[in-house]
């Protein structure tokens, strides 16, 4: 196995047994593949370094490992692999017998923790679309218990594992990835604080800061998140991008159809409004509010400009690249 030397960016490693769904997750979340198309994916048998930093705000890489990688193989350099890694996502196929996966998880975690105690361990209990609600909870409890028992037995009880129930057939995989990515963003508390101030002063119920390409939300205010609101916001991003692609820039123009003037309002028939604004060429703010509060759009827009400025200050470095402004679409 050839390992390429690492870069400075925080890295997410995606690991798990063969056929657990690693390539599917990567393709669906970061490359807009539809879940059904993953049926025809070839199984992973080498390390894939997928650098998505050119298209996405979140700067990280995914290394897709073949399931049967041998840690005792001398060419497997764990210092390099785990050393600069921010989070290790371990995928377990919940529709299959998971005993072997648990062994592998334990082996991987102990090996990685030896090299890097800062690493965050994230376990995706995956393909749960095939499980009933009761079965999901029971599987999560069982996997949680066994994985932690294994750690206890080997004296690694201070290692923390986080568990997520995921499937590529619904939004759970995006939600799980959002949480994983958020832990790697040092500015998160500041962003949450800014969003809290913004919603309180604008009569907004919920606001998400989205990475447009992956539909990962990198921050939200501190009110509780319900899955349905998150799904609505994801769908809104798809609508805006699709309409922008159709009616936006002419084909020969370079640059993204998502730009500074991208803005969209969707009124639902239950008295709710969805409002989307561009923060920068990677990020969008999506808000959910009551229709009557949208009467004060001037105030919301004013507050939004303050929020955009503040967010840009927080991420100063990322905003140096020029962008195109002409040919914009208002949806
Ligand atoms: P890898 O070897 O770990 O990269 O696994 P693949 O990504 O090739 O996935 C193996 C199979 O699992 C494929 O046929 C996928 O369609 C399927 N799969 C992946 N994710 C899910 C999921 O969330 N639910 C279901 N039901 N099948 C999935």
Short mmCIF file of C-alpha atoms and ligand atoms in Angstrom, two decimals:
data_model
loop_
_atom_site.label_atom_id
_atom_site.label_comp_id
_atom_site.label_asym_id
_atom_site.label_seq_id
_atom_site.Cartn_x
_atom_site.Cartn_y
_atom_site.Cartn_z
CA UNK A 1 0.00 0.00 0.00
CA UNK A 2 1.46 3.32 -1.07
CA UNK A 3 0.86 6.13 1.40
CA UNK A 4 1.22 9.67 0.15
CA UNK A 5 2.57 12.24 2.62
CA UNK A 6 -0.06 14.32 4.31
CA UNK A 7 -0.88 18.02 4.04
CA UNK A 8 -1.66 20.50 6.80
CA UNK A 9 -5.46 20.33 6.42
CA UNK A 10 -7.52 18.61 9.10
CA UNK A 11 -8.29 15.16 7.80
CA UNK A 12 -11.20 12.83 8.14
CA UNK A 13 -10.47 9.17 7.65
CA UNK A 14 -13.25 6.91 6.47
CA UNK A 15 -12.64 3.29 7.44
CA UNK A 16 -14.56 0.06 7.79
CA UNK A 17 -14.92 -3.43 6.37
CA UNK A 18 -15.29 -4.04 2.69
CA UNK A 19 -18.85 -3.39 1.42
CA UNK A 20 -19.78 -1.47 4.58
CA UNK A 21 -20.69 1.51 2.40
CA UNK A 22 -17.65 3.82 2.53
CA UNK A 23 -17.46 4.71 -1.15
CA UNK A 24 -21.23 5.18 -1.28
CA UNK A 25 -21.11 7.66 1.61
CA UNK A 26 -18.31 9.60 0.00
CA UNK A 27 -20.04 9.73 -3.39
CA UNK A 28 -23.46 10.66 -2.03
CA UNK A 29 -22.29 13.35 0.40
CA UNK A 30 -19.50 14.97 -1.57
CA UNK A 31 -20.17 14.14 -5.19
CA UNK A 32 -23.94 14.39 -5.49
CA UNK A 33 -24.36 10.78 -6.55
CA UNK A 34 -27.91 9.52 -6.09
CA UNK A 35 -28.13 6.65 -3.55
CA UNK A 36 -29.43 4.17 -6.14
CA UNK A 37 -26.37 4.64 -8.33
CA UNK A 38 -24.13 3.34 -5.53
CA UNK A 39 -25.42 -0.15 -6.25
CA UNK A 40 -23.02 -0.17 -9.19
CA UNK A 41 -19.96 1.12 -7.34
CA UNK A 42 -16.93 -1.09 -7.43
CA UNK A 43 -15.72 -2.09 -4.01
CA UNK A 44 -12.82 -0.12 -2.58
CA UNK A 45 -9.49 -1.90 -2.70
CA UNK A 46 -7.06 0.96 -2.36
CA UNK A 47 -6.66 4.15 -0.35
CA UNK A 48 -8.46 7.02 -1.99
CA UNK A 49 -7.43 10.56 -1.12
CA UNK A 50 -10.38 12.66 -2.06
CA UNK A 51 -9.53 16.32 -1.66
CA UNK A 52 -12.76 18.27 -1.77
CA UNK A 53 -11.29 21.59 -0.63
CA UNK A 54 -11.59 23.22 -4.07
CA UNK A 55 -15.32 22.90 -4.23
CA UNK A 56 -16.30 22.96 -0.59
CA UNK A 57 -15.84 25.37 2.28
CA UNK A 58 -14.89 22.57 4.62
CA UNK A 59 -11.26 21.79 4.06
CA UNK A 60 -10.72 18.14 4.68
CA UNK A 61 -9.89 14.92 2.99
CA UNK A 62 -11.37 11.52 3.04
CA UNK A 63 -9.20 8.47 2.90
CA UNK A 64 -11.18 5.47 1.97
CA UNK A 65 -9.47 2.35 3.22
CA UNK A 66 -10.00 -1.13 1.94
CA UNK A 67 -11.70 -3.24 4.59
CA UNK A 68 -8.98 -5.83 4.96
CA UNK A 69 -6.04 -3.48 5.50
CA UNK A 70 -3.37 -5.12 7.60
CA UNK A 71 -2.05 -2.92 10.38
CA UNK A 72 0.96 -5.16 10.85
CA UNK A 73 1.99 -4.70 7.25
CA UNK A 74 5.25 -2.71 7.50
CA UNK A 75 4.18 -0.44 4.64
CA UNK A 76 1.21 0.73 6.69
CA UNK A 77 2.63 3.81 8.39
CA UNK A 78 0.23 4.59 11.22
CA UNK A 79 2.23 7.67 12.25
CA UNK A 80 1.50 9.26 8.90
CA UNK A 81 -2.06 8.01 8.65
CA UNK A 82 -3.30 8.82 12.14
CA UNK A 83 -0.82 11.55 13.03
CA UNK A 84 -2.46 14.53 11.38
CA UNK A 85 -5.95 13.10 11.33
CA UNK A 86 -8.79 15.08 12.94
CA UNK A 87 -11.52 12.47 12.94
CA UNK A 88 -11.74 8.78 12.18
CA UNK A 89 -15.11 7.68 10.85
CA UNK A 90 -15.60 3.94 11.17
CA UNK A 91 -18.49 2.52 9.13
CA UNK A 92 -20.32 -0.59 10.37
CA UNK A 93 -22.89 -2.33 8.16
CA UNK A 94 -25.90 -2.73 10.48
CA UNK A 95 -27.64 -5.11 8.06
CA UNK A 96 -24.83 -7.61 8.37
CA UNK A 97 -23.32 -9.55 11.25
CA UNK A 98 -21.17 -6.89 12.89
CA UNK A 99 -18.85 -8.97 15.10
CA UNK A 100 -15.94 -8.81 12.68
CA UNK A 101 -16.52 -5.09 12.20
CA UNK A 102 -16.36 -4.58 15.98
CA UNK A 103 -13.04 -6.43 16.15
CA UNK A 104 -11.71 -4.24 13.39
CA UNK A 105 -13.04 -1.13 15.09
CA UNK A 106 -11.27 -2.03 18.30
CA UNK A 107 -8.02 -2.76 16.51
CA UNK A 108 -8.22 0.50 14.57
CA UNK A 109 -9.10 2.64 17.58
CA UNK A 110 -6.33 1.23 19.78
CA UNK A 111 -3.79 1.64 17.02
CA UNK A 112 -4.89 5.19 16.18
CA UNK A 113 -5.09 6.31 19.82
CA UNK A 114 -1.50 5.20 20.41
CA UNK A 115 -0.33 7.52 17.67
CA UNK A 116 -2.72 10.41 18.24
CA UNK A 117 -4.73 10.95 21.42
CA UNK A 118 -6.48 14.01 19.93
CA UNK A 119 -8.24 12.02 17.24
CA UNK A 120 -12.06 11.92 17.39
CA UNK A 121 -13.64 8.53 16.92
CA UNK A 122 -16.96 8.54 15.10
CA UNK A 123 -18.83 5.28 14.50
CA UNK A 124 -21.46 5.22 11.75
CA UNK A 125 -23.94 2.39 12.28
CA UNK A 126 -24.80 2.36 8.62
CA UNK A 127 -27.53 1.07 6.24
CA UNK A 128 -30.16 1.41 8.97
CA UNK A 129 -32.82 2.04 6.30
CA UNK A 130 -33.42 -1.71 6.37
CA UNK A 131 -34.10 -1.78 10.15
CA UNK A 132 -37.27 -1.09 12.13
CA UNK A 133 -37.13 1.73 14.70
CA UNK A 134 -36.89 -0.73 17.61
CA UNK A 135 -34.22 -2.72 15.87
CA UNK A 136 -32.23 0.48 15.20
CA UNK A 137 -32.17 1.42 18.87
CA UNK A 138 -31.34 -2.10 19.95
CA UNK A 139 -28.48 -2.34 17.41
CA UNK A 140 -27.05 0.99 18.53
CA UNK A 141 -27.24 -0.04 22.18
CA UNK A 142 -25.59 -3.39 21.47
CA UNK A 143 -22.78 -1.94 19.34
CA UNK A 144 -22.18 0.85 21.85
CA UNK A 145 -21.99 -1.64 24.72
CA UNK A 146 -19.70 -4.12 22.98
CA UNK A 147 -17.35 -1.48 21.57
CA UNK A 148 -16.97 0.21 24.97
CA UNK A 149 -16.54 -3.14 26.75
CA UNK A 150 -13.71 -3.97 24.35
CA UNK A 151 -12.04 -0.66 25.18
CA UNK A 152 -12.48 -1.22 28.91
CA UNK A 153 -10.95 -4.69 28.69
CA UNK A 154 -7.78 -3.26 27.18
CA UNK A 155 -7.52 -0.31 29.58
CA UNK A 156 -8.59 2.25 26.99
CA UNK A 157 -11.57 3.48 28.99
CA UNK A 158 -10.72 7.14 28.46
CA UNK A 159 -11.24 6.83 24.70
CA UNK A 160 -14.56 8.32 23.66
CA UNK A 161 -16.58 6.87 20.79
CA UNK A 162 -19.55 8.73 19.26
CA UNK A 163 -22.29 6.74 17.52
CA UNK A 164 -24.62 7.75 14.70
CA UNK A 165 -27.38 5.83 12.91
CA UNK A 166 -26.91 6.53 9.20
CA UNK A 167 -28.25 5.70 5.76
CA UNK A 168 -27.55 7.17 2.35
CA UNK A 169 -31.27 6.86 1.52
CA UNK A 170 -32.28 9.72 3.82
CA UNK A 171 -30.72 12.81 5.39
CA UNK A 172 -29.17 10.97 8.32
CA UNK A 173 -25.81 10.64 6.60
CA UNK A 174 -25.66 14.42 6.01
CA UNK A 175 -26.66 15.12 9.58
CA UNK A 176 -24.01 12.74 10.94
CA UNK A 177 -21.32 14.23 8.71
CA UNK A 178 -22.38 17.70 9.82
CA UNK A 179 -21.71 16.77 13.43
CA UNK A 180 -18.37 15.19 12.57
CA UNK A 181 -17.25 18.23 10.61
CA UNK A 182 -18.46 20.70 13.24
CA UNK A 183 -16.15 19.17 15.82
CA UNK A 184 -13.25 20.08 13.53
CA UNK A 185 -14.19 23.74 13.17
CA UNK A 186 -12.45 25.75 15.91
CA UNK A 187 -14.66 28.79 15.22
CA UNK A 188 -17.86 26.85 15.99
CA UNK A 189 -18.78 28.50 19.34
CA UNK A 190 -18.36 31.95 17.78
CA UNK A 191 -20.53 31.02 14.81
CA UNK A 192 -23.24 29.61 17.07
CA UNK A 193 -23.17 32.73 19.11
CA UNK A 194 -23.51 34.92 16.01
CA UNK A 195 -26.45 32.84 14.81
CA UNK A 196 -28.14 33.07 18.22
CA UNK A 197 -27.86 36.85 18.18
CA UNK A 198 -29.09 36.94 14.59
CA UNK A 199 -32.23 34.86 15.12
CA UNK A 200 -33.20 36.56 18.38
CA UNK A 201 -33.05 39.99 16.79
CA UNK A 202 -34.80 38.99 13.56
CA UNK A 203 -37.79 36.92 14.72
CA UNK A 204 -36.38 33.76 13.12
CA UNK A 205 -37.04 30.28 14.51
CA UNK A 206 -34.02 28.41 13.18
CA UNK A 207 -30.95 29.25 11.11
CA UNK A 208 -28.40 26.92 9.51
CA UNK A 209 -25.07 27.79 7.98
CA UNK A 210 -24.66 25.36 5.09
CA UNK A 211 -21.75 24.20 3.02
CA UNK A 212 -23.62 24.43 -0.28
CA UNK A 213 -21.85 21.64 -2.16
CA UNK A 214 -22.15 18.92 0.48
CA UNK A 215 -25.28 20.17 2.31
CA UNK A 216 -23.37 19.69 5.55
CA UNK A 217 -24.38 22.35 8.05
CA UNK A 218 -21.31 23.73 9.69
CA UNK A 219 -23.21 25.62 12.40
CA UNK A 220 -26.69 26.37 13.67
CA UNK A 221 -28.18 28.37 16.54
CA UNK A 222 -28.64 26.60 19.85
CA UNK A 223 -32.38 25.91 19.60
CA UNK A 224 -33.19 22.21 19.14
CA UNK A 225 -32.81 20.75 15.65
CA UNK A 226 -35.59 18.71 14.18
CA UNK A 227 -34.80 16.48 11.25
CA UNK A 228 -37.71 17.76 9.19
CA UNK A 229 -36.48 21.37 9.28
CA UNK A 230 -33.03 20.24 8.30
CA UNK A 231 -34.42 18.23 5.39
CA UNK A 232 -36.49 21.19 4.21
CA UNK A 233 -33.39 23.37 4.20
CA UNK A 234 -31.40 20.74 2.28
CA UNK A 235 -34.15 20.52 -0.31
CA UNK A 236 -34.20 24.29 -0.61
CA UNK A 237 -30.48 24.34 -1.44
CA UNK A 238 -31.09 21.77 -4.17
CA UNK A 239 -33.90 23.87 -5.63
CA UNK A 240 -31.81 27.05 -5.60
CA UNK A 241 -28.80 25.39 -7.19
CA UNK A 242 -30.91 23.65 -9.85
CA UNK A 243 -32.80 26.81 -10.79
CA UNK A 244 -29.55 28.81 -10.79
CA UNK A 245 -27.93 26.28 -13.09
CA UNK A 246 -30.83 26.43 -15.53
CA UNK A 247 -31.47 30.18 -15.52
CA UNK A 248 -28.19 31.49 -14.11
CA UNK A 249 -24.91 32.12 -15.88
CA UNK A 250 -24.64 31.40 -19.61
CA UNK A 251 -22.73 28.19 -20.23
CA UNK A 252 -19.51 29.84 -21.43
CA UNK A 253 -19.20 32.03 -18.33
CA UNK A 254 -16.78 30.73 -15.76
CA UNK A 255 -17.55 30.62 -12.09
CA UNK A 256 -20.33 29.38 -9.96
CA UNK A 257 -24.00 30.11 -10.40
CA UNK A 258 -24.14 30.47 -6.66
CA UNK A 259 -22.89 33.95 -5.85
CA UNK A 260 -23.23 37.08 -3.73
CA UNK A 261 -26.70 37.90 -4.99
CA UNK A 262 -28.10 34.40 -4.65
CA UNK A 263 -31.19 34.70 -2.55
CA UNK A 264 -34.39 32.76 -2.35
CA UNK A 265 -37.69 32.82 -0.49
CA UNK A 266 -40.05 29.85 -0.33
CA UNK A 267 -43.45 30.23 1.34
CA UNK A 268 -44.96 27.00 2.61
CA UNK A 269 -48.72 26.57 2.99
CA UNK A 270 -48.42 26.14 6.76
CA UNK A 271 -47.48 29.77 7.37
CA UNK A 272 -43.74 29.13 7.37
CA UNK A 273 -41.15 30.89 5.24
CA UNK A 274 -37.76 29.53 4.18
CA UNK A 275 -35.22 32.23 3.42
CA UNK A 276 -31.81 31.60 1.85
CA UNK A 277 -28.94 34.08 1.47
CA UNK A 278 -25.38 33.70 0.28
CA UNK A 279 -22.59 34.19 2.82
CA UNK A 280 -19.70 33.45 0.47
CA UNK A 281 -19.13 31.26 -2.53
CA UNK A 282 -19.24 28.09 -0.40
CA UNK A 283 -21.63 29.00 2.39
CA UNK A 284 -25.32 29.81 2.55
CA UNK A 285 -27.53 30.84 5.43
CA UNK A 286 -30.92 29.14 5.44
CA UNK A 287 -33.55 30.38 7.90
CA UNK A 288 -36.96 29.13 8.92
CA UNK A 289 -39.45 31.70 10.20
CA UNK A 290 -43.15 32.44 10.64
CA UNK A 291 -44.70 34.21 7.70
CA UNK A 292 -45.83 37.19 9.80
CA UNK A 293 -42.26 37.82 10.94
CA UNK A 294 -41.16 38.00 7.32
CA UNK A 295 -43.10 41.28 7.02
CA UNK A 296 -40.08 42.87 8.58
CA UNK A 297 -37.74 41.72 5.81
CA UNK A 298 -35.84 45.00 5.92
CA UNK A 299 -34.79 44.30 9.48
CA UNK A 300 -33.89 40.71 8.65
CA UNK A 301 -31.78 41.84 5.71
CA UNK A 302 -30.02 44.46 7.79
CA UNK A 303 -29.23 41.89 10.48
CA UNK A 304 -28.17 39.47 7.80
CA UNK A 305 -25.58 41.93 6.47
CA UNK A 306 -24.14 42.29 9.96
CA UNK A 307 -24.05 38.49 10.30
CA UNK A 308 -22.37 38.06 6.91
CA UNK A 309 -19.73 40.63 7.80
CA UNK A 310 -19.09 39.01 11.18
CA UNK A 311 -18.88 35.51 9.66
CA UNK A 312 -16.46 36.78 7.05
CA UNK A 313 -14.32 38.28 9.81
CA UNK A 314 -14.32 34.94 11.62
CA UNK A 315 -13.11 33.14 8.51
CA UNK A 316 -11.04 36.04 7.11
CA UNK A 317 -8.47 33.89 5.37
CA UNK A 318 -10.94 32.04 3.20
CA UNK A 319 -12.36 35.14 1.58
CA UNK A 320 -9.44 36.34 -0.45
CA UNK A 321 -10.42 34.74 -3.76
CA UNK A 322 -12.19 36.93 -6.32
CA UNK A 323 -15.61 35.98 -7.57
CA UNK A 324 -17.89 36.82 -10.42
CA UNK A 325 -20.94 38.92 -9.77
CA UNK A 326 -22.70 39.22 -13.11
CA UNK A 327 -25.50 37.03 -14.44
CA UNK A 328 -27.11 36.26 -11.15
CA UNK A 329 -30.44 34.64 -10.53
CA UNK A 330 -33.01 35.63 -8.02
CA UNK A 331 -35.19 32.68 -7.28
P1 LIG B 1 -17.23 -0.01 0.42
O1 LIG B 1 -16.57 -1.26 -0.04
O2 LIG B 1 -17.15 0.14 1.91
O3 LIG B 1 -16.75 1.22 -0.28
O4 LIG B 1 -18.79 -0.20 0.14
P2 LIG B 1 -19.67 0.39 -1.07
O5 LIG B 1 -19.77 1.86 -0.97
O6 LIG B 1 -19.17 -0.18 -2.36
O7 LIG B 1 -21.12 -0.18 -0.70
C1 LIG B 1 -21.46 -1.54 -0.72
C2 LIG B 1 -22.94 -1.70 -1.00
O8 LIG B 1 -23.70 -1.16 0.07
C3 LIG B 1 -23.42 -1.01 -2.26
O9 LIG B 1 -24.21 -1.90 -2.99
C4 LIG B 1 -24.27 0.16 -1.76
O10 LIG B 1 -25.35 0.45 -2.62
C5 LIG B 1 -24.76 -0.37 -0.42
N1 LIG B 1 -25.06 0.71 0.54
C6 LIG B 1 -24.24 1.73 0.90
N2 LIG B 1 -24.84 2.54 1.79
C7 LIG B 1 -26.08 2.02 2.02
C8 LIG B 1 -27.20 2.40 2.87
O11 LIG B 1 -27.19 3.40 3.59
N3 LIG B 1 -28.29 1.59 2.84
C9 LIG B 1 -28.35 0.48 2.04
N4 LIG B 1 -29.48 -0.26 2.10
N5 LIG B 1 -27.34 0.09 1.25
C10 LIG B 1 -26.21 0.84 1.22
#
